[in-house]
Amino acid sequence: NAGVTQTPKFRILKIGQSMTLQCTQDMNHNYMYWYRQDPGMGLKLIYYSVGAGITDKGEVPNGYNVSRSTTEDFPLRLELAAPSQTSVYFCASNPSNSPLPFYGYTFGSGTRLTVV
Amino acid sequence: DAKTTQPPSMDCAEGRAANLPCNHSTISGNEYVYWYRQIHSQGPQYIIHGLKNNETNEMASLIITEDRKSSTLILPHATLRDTAVYYCIVSSIQGAQKLVFGQGTRLTINP
């Protein structure tokens, strides 16, 4: 049971480049989330999904896009990278209304992105 | 979602109980109190949650006041590995169950 897997772990992008951050979970969780964390700050929600084919914006969605074609995968797309997107990105999943016990969100190990 | 207030930092001696306070005076009736922690730059880790009753698991205890406006996370015998940023979050278990993270409390366990 791998949990939530994020790739890549590190990436350096040039301004204007595009990339996709991958997130996969093998726990059959319905809910998935993308957060970003700037240095010394708490996590901010970018996008979330409550099931395949359903996504919605969080607090800081500008500059990002997501899709959810399967329960397992929730990729985050950066179209035109900007220095302000330099951050650590965390993907998480949540079993939603599964029967108890409740174990909370499961987070991935993060992707550290630098835009130069 | 209701906002929470936590002290920015705390220290605790190894082996002692660490008591982390959290104020959530605007909590709604259907909102739970969740605690997560983040060790160094890893992904946050779920610790415990509760609605109105005190809760205990293998990691910690959660004490919620009767009016639900504040809570305390208790790590009964803190170890050096408990050094982390601890986040207190209130969120409804209905809907998308989004978590809104504040700045948290940076807990340092001293030898």
XYZ file of C-alpha atoms in Angstrom:
227
model
C 0.000 0.000 0.000
C 1.892 3.042 -1.294
C -0.582 5.720 -0.095
C -0.240 9.017 -1.984
C 2.617 9.177 -4.479
C 3.854 12.457 -5.951
C 6.290 12.886 -8.802
C 8.689 14.499 -9.355
C 10.180 15.277 -5.929
C 12.173 18.244 -7.213
C 11.962 20.376 -10.339
C 13.459 23.598 -11.627
C 11.459 25.416 -14.290
C 12.240 28.469 -16.340
C 9.730 31.304 -16.457
C 7.041 30.555 -19.032
C 7.598 26.815 -19.119
C 4.839 24.341 -18.385
C 4.756 21.156 -16.364
C 2.442 18.644 -14.747
C 2.802 17.521 -11.157
C 1.600 13.956 -10.819
C -0.380 12.573 -7.889
C -1.613 8.997 -7.527
C -3.319 7.262 -4.622
C -4.045 3.553 -4.249
C -6.500 3.734 -1.341
C -9.658 4.217 -3.447
C -10.259 7.584 -1.781
C -12.935 9.746 -3.360
C -11.597 13.129 -2.287
C -8.278 14.549 -3.440
C -6.622 17.920 -2.911
C -3.678 20.023 -4.043
C -1.993 22.410 -1.619
C 1.001 24.683 -1.897
C 3.234 25.747 0.960
C 5.472 28.784 0.785
C 8.444 29.064 3.189
C 7.364 29.551 6.800
C 3.685 29.512 5.917
C 0.791 27.117 6.280
C -0.643 25.156 3.383
C -3.021 26.840 0.959
C -5.609 24.912 -1.054
C -5.241 25.206 -4.832
C -7.839 22.766 -6.207
C -9.803 19.811 -4.947
C -11.901 16.969 -6.317
C -14.714 14.971 -4.736
C -14.672 12.261 -7.395
C -13.712 11.392 -10.949
C -14.823 14.123 -13.321
C -15.518 16.653 -10.545
C -13.075 19.407 -9.612
C -13.360 22.797 -7.942
C -11.210 25.783 -7.054
C -9.656 26.343 -3.667
C -8.122 29.503 -2.200
C -5.312 30.064 -4.742
C -6.266 28.495 -8.117
C -4.840 31.149 -10.463
C -2.111 29.816 -12.729
C -3.088 26.171 -12.237
C -5.378 23.608 -13.803
C -6.443 20.132 -12.732
C -8.277 17.127 -14.093
C -9.644 13.972 -12.484
C -10.318 11.293 -15.066
C -9.863 8.382 -12.636
C -10.267 7.865 -8.894
C -6.537 7.226 -8.552
C -4.989 10.194 -10.372
C -5.207 13.940 -9.787
C -2.554 15.805 -11.829
C -1.850 19.529 -11.354
C -0.878 21.528 -14.446
C 1.165 24.733 -14.471
C 0.784 26.352 -17.893
C 3.067 29.411 -17.760
C 5.379 29.132 -14.799
C 6.071 32.302 -12.814
C 8.518 32.934 -9.931
C 5.508 33.352 -7.615
C 4.776 29.646 -8.124
C 8.027 28.657 -6.448
C 6.746 26.539 -3.590
C 6.351 23.044 -2.187
C 3.273 21.308 -3.540
C 1.433 18.652 -1.576
C -1.233 16.309 -2.827
C -3.612 14.673 -0.359
C -6.502 12.244 -0.342
C -9.388 11.625 2.036
C -11.737 8.644 2.279
C -14.685 11.072 2.626
C -17.725 9.291 3.972
C -16.203 5.871 4.302
C -17.160 3.928 7.385
C -15.260 4.673 10.558
C -12.560 4.659 11.790
C -11.478 7.954 10.277
C -7.786 8.400 9.686
C -7.814 11.883 8.200
C -6.111 13.097 5.118
C -3.157 11.187 3.726
C -0.542 13.523 2.285
C 2.119 12.833 -0.279
C 5.754 13.695 0.361
C 5.615 16.823 -1.773
C 7.140 18.305 -4.919
C 9.624 21.118 -4.423
C 9.326 23.468 -7.418
C 11.609 26.385 -8.200
C 10.821 28.797 -11.045
C 13.780 30.873 -12.255
C -14.830 27.393 7.911
C -14.066 28.763 11.350
C -10.650 30.220 11.975
C -8.280 29.107 14.701
C -5.683 30.900 16.825
C -2.553 29.146 18.060
C 0.625 30.381 19.744
C 3.421 30.629 17.160
C 5.899 28.588 19.187
C 6.257 26.473 22.312
C 8.994 24.530 24.048
C 8.729 21.358 26.075
C 11.231 19.129 27.849
C 11.651 15.600 26.604
C 9.558 13.144 28.611
C 7.126 15.786 29.814
C 3.590 16.330 28.570
C 3.240 18.878 25.787
C -0.016 20.826 25.927
C -0.839 22.769 22.754
C -3.756 25.218 22.983
C -6.084 26.322 20.210
C -8.871 28.888 20.168
C -11.772 28.455 17.754
C -14.441 30.754 19.134
C -16.478 30.874 15.889
C -16.775 27.113 15.472
C -20.122 25.913 14.116
C -22.156 23.035 15.432
C -21.246 20.689 12.578
C -17.524 21.476 12.569
C -14.941 19.106 13.953
C -11.590 20.036 15.476
C -8.667 18.374 13.687
C -5.012 18.295 14.613
C -2.239 17.636 12.120
C 1.498 17.987 12.431
C 4.259 18.593 9.931
C 7.720 17.320 10.711
C 10.406 19.337 8.934
C 9.296 19.605 5.286
C 7.323 16.371 5.097
C 3.628 16.198 4.265
C 1.326 16.873 7.226
C 0.321 13.903 9.345
C -3.124 13.429 10.876
C -3.054 13.166 14.684
C -6.571 13.229 16.074
C -9.972 14.844 15.720
C -13.101 15.412 17.793
C -16.510 17.033 17.826
C -17.343 17.720 21.473
C -16.129 14.814 23.547
C -12.558 14.322 24.633
C -10.686 11.879 22.449
C -7.591 9.743 22.883
C -5.609 7.601 20.498
C -2.137 6.119 20.432
C -0.570 9.445 19.505
C -2.328 12.040 21.632
C -5.333 13.232 23.596
C -7.699 16.001 22.574
C -9.533 18.014 25.211
C -12.400 20.196 23.937
C -14.030 22.711 26.256
C -17.723 22.365 26.945
C -18.569 25.479 24.896
C -16.305 24.117 22.086
C -14.554 27.471 21.734
C -11.131 26.097 22.526
C -9.233 22.839 22.675
C -5.911 21.412 23.834
C -3.805 18.755 22.197
C -1.826 16.728 24.693
C 1.252 14.686 23.813
C 1.636 12.733 27.072
C 5.353 11.916 26.948
C 7.009 14.107 24.365
C 10.065 12.815 22.530
C 12.544 14.591 20.284
C 10.689 13.126 17.301
C 7.624 15.158 18.280
C 9.402 18.377 17.278
C 7.161 19.709 14.491
C 4.647 22.347 13.481
C 1.219 21.478 14.864
C -1.903 22.688 13.090
C -5.313 23.023 14.712
C -8.067 23.117 12.067
C -11.826 23.249 12.261
C -13.811 21.867 9.367
C -17.190 20.432 8.587
C -17.333 16.694 7.946
C -19.964 17.449 5.324
C -19.191 18.464 1.769
C -15.642 18.413 0.459
C -14.116 18.425 3.973
C -11.571 21.034 2.965
C -8.878 21.830 5.507
C -7.771 25.454 5.944
C -4.290 25.597 7.451
C -3.132 28.519 9.579
C 0.418 29.172 10.726
C 0.321 26.483 13.414
C 2.478 26.152 16.537
C 6.124 25.261 16.178
C 6.757 22.826 19.042
C 10.358 22.206 20.017
C 11.141 19.296 22.308
C 14.353 19.903 24.232
C 16.590 17.114 25.587
